[in-house]
Amino acid sequence: MTMQIVLRTTNDGMVLASDTKIRTMAKKDEDEGSVESRVRVRGLSNSTKVVLSKRHEVAIAFSGSDERSSDPAKGLADYLSEQGAIPEEPHDVVHLLEGWGSEFAQSKTPEQLTRCTLLVIIPHHPRCRAYKLLVDSNSHADMSYTYMVAGDENNPAIFWPEYLKCDEERYDLHATTKIAAYTILMAAKLNSPGVGGLEIWQYDGAWRSLQLSEIESIEASFAVSQASIREEFVGRSKFDSVLRSLINTKSRTFEDVVAQPKLRKDGALKRSARKPAVSGA
């Protein structure tokens, strides 16, 4: 699993953020007497998932299975570099990507290729700059004029761009970088087995990959932000107190619930809950 996001900035720049966790599978020899002479061993590493084309300054981010004998991101980057120009109509770009994706997938054996997604950013495009291509025998591409997420698309971390209305509002390069980074870092907290690490690419006339010291600074800022959010809301907000009361309330039996007095809005007991009057002897 992977988590990636691309957003546009106020000055028509771009910010691309991705996790860097890679799951690898290696074959290990076992004793000849074992049932299986070779077994597969899973390992973890960190590596960039972004490729830049030699022409047109296109950035391509890969998400999908890490077991592959060919790199579709590099293949697409090379293909786009061979094009004299990128089509100006977004739908023509979609057709171009889908055509390449289907041809690429059909040229591979099932062992050589698994389904994957490529996040394609064309910073010079006059209209639409973000595209997402599902590479398969029948490839499909989507486009976005605002921001786009790939990989673990249902991760709750997409709260950041949604809450900040990144589909309606743009932010400067600094703020956009933080939104992108916080989305990936939060995704790692919520899906740590599948998402981890961070790389950020900024486009402001040219692509630039943030250095390790800059990434570490953002990670430290994220940790402080998390602590501030907890301090501000936990134990203080009404929402937090309601949630905590729900989990801390002692469990009751069905009889307890039925026997609980029912009140009207004015605070008086409902008729069915009133105690019967005691008649005189």
PDB file of N, CA, C and O in Angstrom, residues 173-174 177-178 181-182 185 198-202 208-222:
ATOM      1  N   LEU A 173       3.148  28.045  -1.337  1.00  0.00           N
ATOM      2  CA  LEU A 173       4.002  26.862  -1.421  1.00  0.00           C
ATOM      3  C   LEU A 173       4.271  26.265  -0.051  1.00  0.00           C
ATOM      4  O   LEU A 173       4.236  25.036   0.122  1.00  0.00           O
ATOM      5  N   HIS A 174       4.541  27.114   0.938  1.00  0.00           N
ATOM      6  CA  HIS A 174       4.853  26.635   2.286  1.00  0.00           C
ATOM      7  C   HIS A 174       3.664  25.896   2.891  1.00  0.00           C
ATOM      8  O   HIS A 174       3.807  24.774   3.403  1.00  0.00           O
ATOM      9  N   THR A 177       2.819  22.622   1.055  1.00  0.00           N
ATOM     10  CA  THR A 177       3.776  21.575   1.398  1.00  0.00           C
ATOM     11  C   THR A 177       3.410  20.923   2.722  1.00  0.00           C
ATOM     12  O   THR A 177       3.471  19.695   2.867  1.00  0.00           O
ATOM     13  N   LYS A 178       2.977  21.735   3.692  1.00  0.00           N
ATOM     14  CA  LYS A 178       2.583  21.180   4.984  1.00  0.00           C
ATOM     15  C   LYS A 178       1.324  20.330   4.867  1.00  0.00           C
ATOM     16  O   LYS A 178       1.224  19.263   5.481  1.00  0.00           O
ATOM     17  N   ALA A 181       2.397  17.056   3.275  1.00  0.00           N
ATOM     18  CA  ALA A 181       3.215  16.262   4.195  1.00  0.00           C
ATOM     19  C   ALA A 181       2.382  15.698   5.339  1.00  0.00           C
ATOM     20  O   ALA A 181       2.507  14.510   5.689  1.00  0.00           O
ATOM     21  N   TYR A 182       1.525  16.524   5.936  1.00  0.00           N
ATOM     22  CA  TYR A 182       0.703  16.073   7.051  1.00  0.00           C
ATOM     23  C   TYR A 182      -0.251  14.961   6.616  1.00  0.00           C
ATOM     24  O   TYR A 182      -0.569  14.063   7.404  1.00  0.00           O
ATOM     25  N   LEU A 185       1.979  11.804   6.543  1.00  0.00           N
ATOM     26  CA  LEU A 185       2.383  11.424   7.895  1.00  0.00           C
ATOM     27  C   LEU A 185       1.205  10.906   8.712  1.00  0.00           C
ATOM     28  O   LEU A 185       1.346   9.952   9.482  1.00  0.00           O
ATOM     29  N   LEU A 198       8.629   9.512   4.032  1.00  0.00           N
ATOM     30  CA  LEU A 198       8.093  10.709   3.375  1.00  0.00           C
ATOM     31  C   LEU A 198       9.092  11.287   2.393  1.00  0.00           C
ATOM     32  O   LEU A 198      10.277  11.418   2.699  1.00  0.00           O
ATOM     33  N   GLU A 199       8.612  11.596   1.203  1.00  0.00           N
ATOM     34  CA  GLU A 199       9.385  12.383   0.244  1.00  0.00           C
ATOM     35  C   GLU A 199       8.461  13.456  -0.328  1.00  0.00           C
ATOM     36  O   GLU A 199       7.261  13.223  -0.511  1.00  0.00           O
ATOM     37  N   ILE A 200       9.026  14.644  -0.562  1.00  0.00           N
ATOM     38  CA  ILE A 200       8.240  15.774  -1.055  1.00  0.00           C
ATOM     39  C   ILE A 200       8.963  16.416  -2.229  1.00  0.00           C
ATOM     40  O   ILE A 200      10.173  16.664  -2.177  1.00  0.00           O
ATOM     41  N   TRP A 201       8.181  16.672  -3.279  1.00  0.00           N
ATOM     42  CA  TRP A 201       8.685  17.356  -4.463  1.00  0.00           C
ATOM     43  C   TRP A 201       7.895  18.642  -4.662  1.00  0.00           C
ATOM     44  O   TRP A 201       6.660  18.633  -4.641  1.00  0.00           O
ATOM     45  N   GLN A 202       8.615  19.751  -4.814  1.00  0.00           N
ATOM     46  CA  GLN A 202       7.993  21.043  -5.071  1.00  0.00           C
ATOM     47  C   GLN A 202       8.315  21.488  -6.495  1.00  0.00           C
ATOM     48  O   GLN A 202       9.440  21.309  -6.971  1.00  0.00           O
ATOM     49  N   ARG A 208      11.989  20.292  -7.410  1.00  0.00           N
ATOM     50  CA  ARG A 208      13.006  20.214  -6.362  1.00  0.00           C
ATOM     51  C   ARG A 208      12.554  19.219  -5.309  1.00  0.00           C
ATOM     52  O   ARG A 208      11.431  19.300  -4.808  1.00  0.00           O
ATOM     53  N   SER A 209      13.436  18.284  -4.981  1.00  0.00           N
ATOM     54  CA  SER A 209      13.150  17.314  -3.930  1.00  0.00           C
ATOM     55  C   SER A 209      13.660  17.854  -2.602  1.00  0.00           C
ATOM     56  O   SER A 209      14.822  18.272  -2.506  1.00  0.00           O
ATOM     57  N   LEU A 210      12.810  17.869  -1.591  1.00  0.00           N
ATOM     58  CA  LEU A 210      13.227  18.376  -0.286  1.00  0.00           C
ATOM     59  C   LEU A 210      14.320  17.500   0.307  1.00  0.00           C
ATOM     60  O   LEU A 210      14.277  16.275   0.208  1.00  0.00           O
ATOM     61  N   GLN A 211      15.280  18.145   0.936  1.00  0.00           N
ATOM     62  CA  GLN A 211      16.407  17.455   1.547  1.00  0.00           C
ATOM     63  C   GLN A 211      15.972  16.791   2.854  1.00  0.00           C
ATOM     64  O   GLN A 211      14.924  17.112   3.427  1.00  0.00           O
ATOM     65  N   LEU A 212      16.806  15.876   3.329  1.00  0.00           N
ATOM     66  CA  LEU A 212      16.498  15.128   4.545  1.00  0.00           C
ATOM     67  C   LEU A 212      16.265  16.058   5.727  1.00  0.00           C
ATOM     68  O   LEU A 212      15.338  15.846   6.521  1.00  0.00           O
ATOM     69  N   SER A 213      17.085  17.102   5.850  1.00  0.00           N
ATOM     70  CA  SER A 213      16.926  18.034   6.975  1.00  0.00           C
ATOM     71  C   SER A 213      15.579  18.743   6.923  1.00  0.00           C
ATOM     72  O   SER A 213      14.949  18.998   7.958  1.00  0.00           O
ATOM     73  N   GLU A 214      15.092  19.052   5.710  1.00  0.00           N
ATOM     74  CA  GLU A 214      13.790  19.703   5.559  1.00  0.00           C
ATOM     75  C   GLU A 214      12.660  18.735   5.911  1.00  0.00           C
ATOM     76  O   GLU A 214      11.671  19.124   6.537  1.00  0.00           O
ATOM     77  N   ILE A 215      12.816  17.468   5.503  1.00  0.00           N
ATOM     78  CA  ILE A 215      11.817  16.457   5.839  1.00  0.00           C
ATOM     79  C   ILE A 215      11.748  16.265   7.351  1.00  0.00           C
ATOM     80  O   ILE A 215      10.655  16.192   7.940  1.00  0.00           O
ATOM     81  N   GLU A 216      12.892  16.194   7.990  1.00  0.00           N
ATOM     82  CA  GLU A 216      12.924  16.006   9.440  1.00  0.00           C
ATOM     83  C   GLU A 216      12.288  17.186  10.160  1.00  0.00           C
ATOM     84  O   GLU A 216      11.613  17.006  11.181  1.00  0.00           O
ATOM     85  N   SER A 217      12.472  18.390   9.630  1.00  0.00           N
ATOM     86  CA  SER A 217      11.851  19.574  10.222  1.00  0.00           C
ATOM     87  C   SER A 217      10.325  19.495  10.123  1.00  0.00           C
ATOM     88  O   SER A 217       9.609  19.830  11.074  1.00  0.00           O
ATOM     89  N   ILE A 218       9.825  19.041   8.990  1.00  0.00           N
ATOM     90  CA  ILE A 218       8.376  18.906   8.801  1.00  0.00           C
ATOM     91  C   ILE A 218       7.828  17.820   9.724  1.00  0.00           C
ATOM     92  O   ILE A 218       6.748  17.978  10.318  1.00  0.00           O
ATOM     93  N   GLU A 219       8.557  16.713   9.856  1.00  0.00           N
ATOM     94  CA  GLU A 219       8.116  15.636  10.737  1.00  0.00           C
ATOM     95  C   GLU A 219       8.048  16.112  12.189  1.00  0.00           C
ATOM     96  O   GLU A 219       7.118  15.756  12.932  1.00  0.00           O
ATOM     97  N   ALA A 220       9.021  16.941  12.597  1.00  0.00           N
ATOM     98  CA  ALA A 220       9.008  17.486  13.953  1.00  0.00           C
ATOM     99  C   ALA A 220       7.829  18.434  14.136  1.00  0.00           C
ATOM    100  O   ALA A 220       7.156  18.426  15.180  1.00  0.00           O
ATOM    101  N   SER A 221       7.536  19.236  13.126  1.00  0.00           N
ATOM    102  CA  SER A 221       6.392  20.141  13.171  1.00  0.00           C
ATOM    103  C   SER A 221       5.086  19.370  13.268  1.00  0.00           C
ATOM    104  O   SER A 221       4.169  19.756  13.997  1.00  0.00           O
ATOM    105  N   PHE A 222       5.011  18.246  12.557  1.00  0.00           N
ATOM    106  CA  PHE A 222       3.814  17.409  12.610  1.00  0.00           C
ATOM    107  C   PHE A 222       3.616  16.842  14.012  1.00  0.00           C
ATOM    108  O   PHE A 222       2.487  16.801  14.525  1.00  0.00           O
TER     109      PHE A 222
END
